[in-house]
Short mmCIF file of C-alpha atoms in Angstrom, two decimals:
data_model
loop_
_atom_site.label_atom_id
_atom_site.label_comp_id
_atom_site.label_asym_id
_atom_site.label_seq_id
_atom_site.Cartn_x
_atom_site.Cartn_y
_atom_site.Cartn_z
CA MET A 29 174.84 -43.18 157.70
CA ALA A 30 174.59 -46.90 156.90
CA LYS A 31 175.93 -48.34 153.65
CA TYR A 32 173.37 -49.57 151.14
CA LYS A 33 172.82 -53.33 151.30
CA TYR A 34 170.05 -53.89 148.73
CA CYS A 35 169.06 -52.43 145.38
CA ILE A 36 165.44 -53.33 144.67
CA TRP A 37 164.24 -53.27 141.08
CA ASP A 38 160.80 -53.35 139.54
CA MET A 39 160.46 -55.96 136.78
CA GLY A 40 158.39 -54.97 133.73
CA LYS A 41 159.54 -51.71 132.08
CA VAL A 42 162.60 -51.57 134.36
CA ILE A 43 164.44 -54.89 133.91
CA TYR A 44 162.88 -55.62 130.53
CA VAL A 45 160.63 -53.91 128.00
CA PHE A 46 156.99 -54.89 128.46
CA SER A 47 153.81 -54.07 126.57
CA PHE A 48 150.18 -55.17 126.70
CA ARG A 49 149.87 -54.55 122.96
CA PRO A 50 150.01 -58.27 122.01
CA LEU A 51 147.16 -58.98 124.44
CA ASP A 52 145.16 -56.02 123.11
CA LYS A 53 145.69 -57.30 119.56
CA TRP A 54 144.51 -60.78 120.55
CA CYS A 55 141.40 -59.31 122.19
CA ARG A 56 140.51 -57.23 119.12
CA GLU A 57 140.92 -60.26 116.88
CA ASN A 58 138.68 -62.47 119.03
CA THR A 59 135.93 -60.16 120.25
CA THR A 60 132.48 -60.56 118.73
CA ASN A 61 131.65 -56.93 119.52
CA LEU A 62 134.38 -54.39 118.80
CA GLU A 63 132.35 -51.57 120.34
CA THR A 64 132.07 -53.46 123.63
CA TYR A 65 135.80 -54.18 123.59
CA GLN A 66 136.65 -50.51 122.99
CA THR A 67 134.18 -49.32 125.65
CA ASN A 68 135.64 -51.66 128.28
CA LEU A 69 139.29 -51.29 127.26
CA LYS A 70 140.39 -49.64 130.52
CA LYS A 71 138.07 -51.60 132.80
CA LEU A 72 139.93 -54.91 133.08
CA ASP A 73 140.94 -55.51 136.71
CA TYR A 74 144.56 -56.61 136.91
CA ASP A 75 144.86 -55.92 140.65
CA ALA A 76 142.99 -59.00 141.88
CA PHE A 77 145.17 -61.26 139.74
CA MET A 78 148.40 -59.49 140.75
CA LYS A 79 147.45 -59.80 144.44
CA GLY A 80 146.78 -63.52 144.06
CA ASP A 81 143.07 -63.12 144.87
CA ILE A 82 141.94 -64.81 141.66
CA SER A 83 143.29 -67.68 139.56
CA PHE A 84 144.60 -67.18 136.04
CA SER A 85 141.76 -69.31 134.66
CA ASP A 86 139.12 -67.18 136.39
CA TRP A 87 140.87 -63.96 135.38
CA SER A 88 140.99 -65.16 131.77
CA ARG A 89 137.28 -65.92 131.89
CA ASP A 90 136.56 -62.43 133.29
CA LEU A 91 138.60 -60.92 130.46
CA CYS A 92 136.59 -62.82 127.86
CA ILE A 93 133.28 -61.78 129.40
CA LEU A 94 134.33 -58.13 129.61
CA TYR A 95 135.50 -58.00 126.01
CA SER A 96 132.76 -60.21 124.47
CA ILE A 97 135.16 -63.00 123.56
CA PRO A 98 133.51 -66.44 123.29
CA TRP A 99 134.86 -68.74 125.99
CA ARG A 100 136.50 -72.09 125.30
CA ALA A 101 139.02 -74.24 127.11
CA SER A 102 141.96 -72.98 125.06
CA ARG A 103 141.49 -69.33 126.05
CA PRO A 104 143.84 -69.28 129.09
CA ALA A 105 146.68 -70.73 126.99
CA GLU A 106 146.03 -68.16 124.24
CA ILE A 107 146.00 -65.29 126.74
CA ASN A 108 149.15 -66.63 128.41
CA LYS A 109 150.90 -66.68 125.04
CA ALA A 110 149.82 -63.11 124.26
CA LEU A 111 151.09 -61.85 127.63
CA HIS A 112 154.46 -63.54 127.14
CA GLN A 113 154.71 -61.97 123.70
CA GLY A 114 154.60 -58.63 125.49
CA VAL A 115 157.90 -59.43 127.21
CA SER A 116 160.73 -58.08 125.10
CA ALA A 117 164.48 -57.63 125.49
CA ASP A 118 166.14 -56.72 128.76
CA PHE A 119 167.33 -53.15 129.15
CA GLU A 120 171.11 -53.38 128.66
CA ILE A 121 171.66 -50.47 131.03
CA THR A 122 169.68 -52.19 133.79
CA ARG A 123 171.74 -55.35 133.51
CA LYS A 124 174.92 -53.27 133.50
CA MET A 125 173.90 -51.42 136.65
CA MET A 126 172.78 -54.62 138.37
CA GLY A 127 176.25 -56.00 137.72
CA LYS A 128 177.77 -52.83 139.11
CA MET A 129 175.72 -53.19 142.28
CA VAL A 130 177.04 -56.72 142.79
CA LYS A 131 180.64 -55.52 142.36
CA SER A 132 179.93 -52.79 144.92
CA GLY A 133 178.73 -55.33 147.48
CA ILE A 134 175.05 -54.41 147.08
CA GLU A 135 172.62 -57.28 146.51
CA ASN A 136 169.95 -56.98 143.82
CA CYS A 137 166.32 -57.71 144.63
CA ILE A 138 163.06 -57.56 142.71
CA LEU A 139 159.76 -56.10 143.90
CA SER A 140 157.04 -56.33 141.29
CA ASN A 141 153.30 -55.91 141.00
CA ALA A 142 153.49 -59.08 138.95
CA LEU A 143 151.12 -61.16 136.91
CA PRO A 144 151.87 -64.60 138.41
CA ILE A 145 152.38 -66.28 135.03
CA LEU A 146 155.15 -63.76 134.19
CA LYS A 147 157.08 -64.14 137.44
CA ASP A 148 160.10 -65.97 136.00
CA THR A 149 160.51 -63.87 132.86
CA GLY A 150 163.64 -61.83 132.17
CA ASN A 151 167.29 -62.87 132.11
CA CYS A 152 168.52 -61.35 135.35
CA TRP A 153 168.54 -64.45 137.51
CA ASP A 154 172.31 -64.75 137.53
CA LEU A 155 172.32 -61.35 139.29
CA VAL A 156 169.38 -61.88 141.67
CA LYS A 157 168.92 -64.63 144.24
CA LYS A 158 165.56 -66.35 143.96
CA GLU A 159 164.84 -65.61 147.63
CA HIS A 160 165.25 -61.91 146.86
CA CYS A 161 162.39 -61.88 144.36
CA PHE A 162 159.28 -60.38 145.98
CA THR A 163 155.95 -60.27 144.17
CA SER A 164 152.56 -58.75 144.88
CA PHE A 165 150.75 -62.08 144.60
CA GLU A 166 153.04 -63.73 147.16
CA LEU A 167 152.88 -60.81 149.60
CA GLY A 168 149.18 -60.10 149.01
CA LEU A 169 149.99 -56.40 148.62
CA LEU A 170 150.38 -53.97 145.73
CA LYS A 171 152.68 -51.00 145.27
CA PRO A 172 152.37 -48.16 146.22
CA ASN A 173 150.94 -49.49 149.50
CA PRO A 174 153.71 -48.73 152.04
CA GLN A 175 153.08 -52.08 153.72
CA ILE A 176 154.64 -53.87 150.76
CA PHE A 177 157.95 -52.06 151.38
CA GLU A 178 157.74 -52.94 155.07
CA ALA A 179 157.20 -56.59 154.12
CA VAL A 180 160.31 -56.54 151.93
CA ARG A 181 162.36 -54.76 154.60
CA SER A 182 161.28 -57.33 157.18
CA ASN A 183 162.18 -60.23 154.88
CA LEU A 184 165.61 -58.75 154.18
CA GLY A 185 166.25 -57.86 157.83
CA CYS A 186 167.57 -54.38 157.08
CA HIS A 187 166.71 -50.73 157.61
CA PHE A 188 164.88 -48.60 155.05
CA SER A 189 168.01 -46.43 154.87
CA GLU A 190 169.94 -49.46 153.57
CA MET A 191 167.61 -49.92 150.60
CA ILE A 192 167.51 -48.39 147.12
CA PHE A 193 164.27 -48.81 145.16
CA ILE A 194 163.92 -48.34 141.39
CA ASP A 195 160.54 -48.27 139.63
CA ASP A 196 159.17 -46.72 136.44
CA LYS A 197 156.11 -45.30 138.24
CA LYS A 198 156.59 -42.12 140.25
CA ILE A 199 153.69 -42.95 142.57
CA ASN A 200 155.64 -46.04 143.70
CA THR A 201 158.98 -44.29 144.18
CA GLU A 202 157.31 -41.48 146.12
CA SER A 203 155.68 -44.01 148.45
CA ALA A 204 159.06 -45.67 149.09
CA GLN A 205 160.79 -42.35 149.60
CA ARG A 206 158.34 -41.33 152.33
CA LEU A 207 159.56 -44.34 154.33
CA GLY A 208 163.20 -43.24 154.10
CA ILE A 209 164.14 -45.47 151.17
CA THR A 210 166.35 -43.94 148.50
CA ALA A 211 164.04 -44.17 145.47
CA ILE A 212 164.73 -43.50 141.80
CA THR A 213 162.12 -43.25 139.05
CA PHE A 214 163.50 -45.28 136.16
CA THR A 215 164.24 -44.05 132.67
CA PRO A 216 166.86 -45.83 130.52
CA ASP A 217 168.65 -42.54 129.79
CA THR A 218 169.11 -41.42 133.39
CA ILE A 219 169.28 -44.52 135.58
CA ALA A 220 173.07 -44.93 135.35
CA SER A 221 173.92 -41.39 136.42
CA ARG A 222 171.23 -41.22 139.10
CA LEU A 223 172.10 -44.60 140.62
CA ASP A 224 175.83 -43.84 140.54
CA ALA A 225 175.17 -40.51 142.25
CA ALA A 226 173.05 -42.12 144.96
CA VAL A 227 175.35 -45.06 145.69
CA PHE A 228 178.77 -43.55 145.34
CA SER A 229 177.97 -40.29 147.11
CA ARG A 230 176.89 -42.45 150.07
CA ILE A 231 180.15 -44.44 149.89
CA CYS A 232 182.15 -41.19 149.85
CA GLN A 233 180.20 -39.84 152.81
CA ASN A 234 180.89 -43.01 154.80
CA SER A 235 184.59 -42.84 153.91
CA HIS A 236 184.85 -39.24 155.06
CA LYS A 237 183.14 -40.09 158.34
CA ARG A 238 185.60 -42.93 159.00
CA ALA A 239 188.52 -40.64 158.16
CA ASP A 240 187.18 -38.03 160.58
CA GLY A 241 186.70 -40.66 163.27
CA ARG A 242 182.94 -40.20 163.37
#
């Protein structure tokens, strides 16, 4: 059984707290038709923007049309500001565990269905190499598509069995797990114990095999 080489973290809601509430508030304050805004609240397409199929300017314009917000040149900057306001503090436990991975000889990576303008948010960059940050808009794929995990594996040059994947969405961890990746669905209260159990049970197993000559 190979030793883990990479621990791959989702970004929003795993590395840091994230909410769309500031954007929702901005939309409510700027719509000219509250009923239209409320009717279309769940219809905004984030996927095309996260896959890199549409520019931020065009996506901002689509948002304004959908929510009956009068368009003007300042809208993309206003929307950008609202999205960044949704980025809150890092999870202390995530940073602690990322540091523990480094001390254990396991490199941290990021795999995020990311809004391009939020790519460089968070304060984890002292624990993650820039070349180990993988995003949906750069790969042209979205989790839980299994091809996105294959793309990351290929870039890292490792086996699925050498990867740990941590995400707050079960649909994404289940997709990774079907490929043979050790996957953990993130909650702040359980991530430390579950990650310790996964990593250090593997280390113990490898040690026993070496002691047995296998």
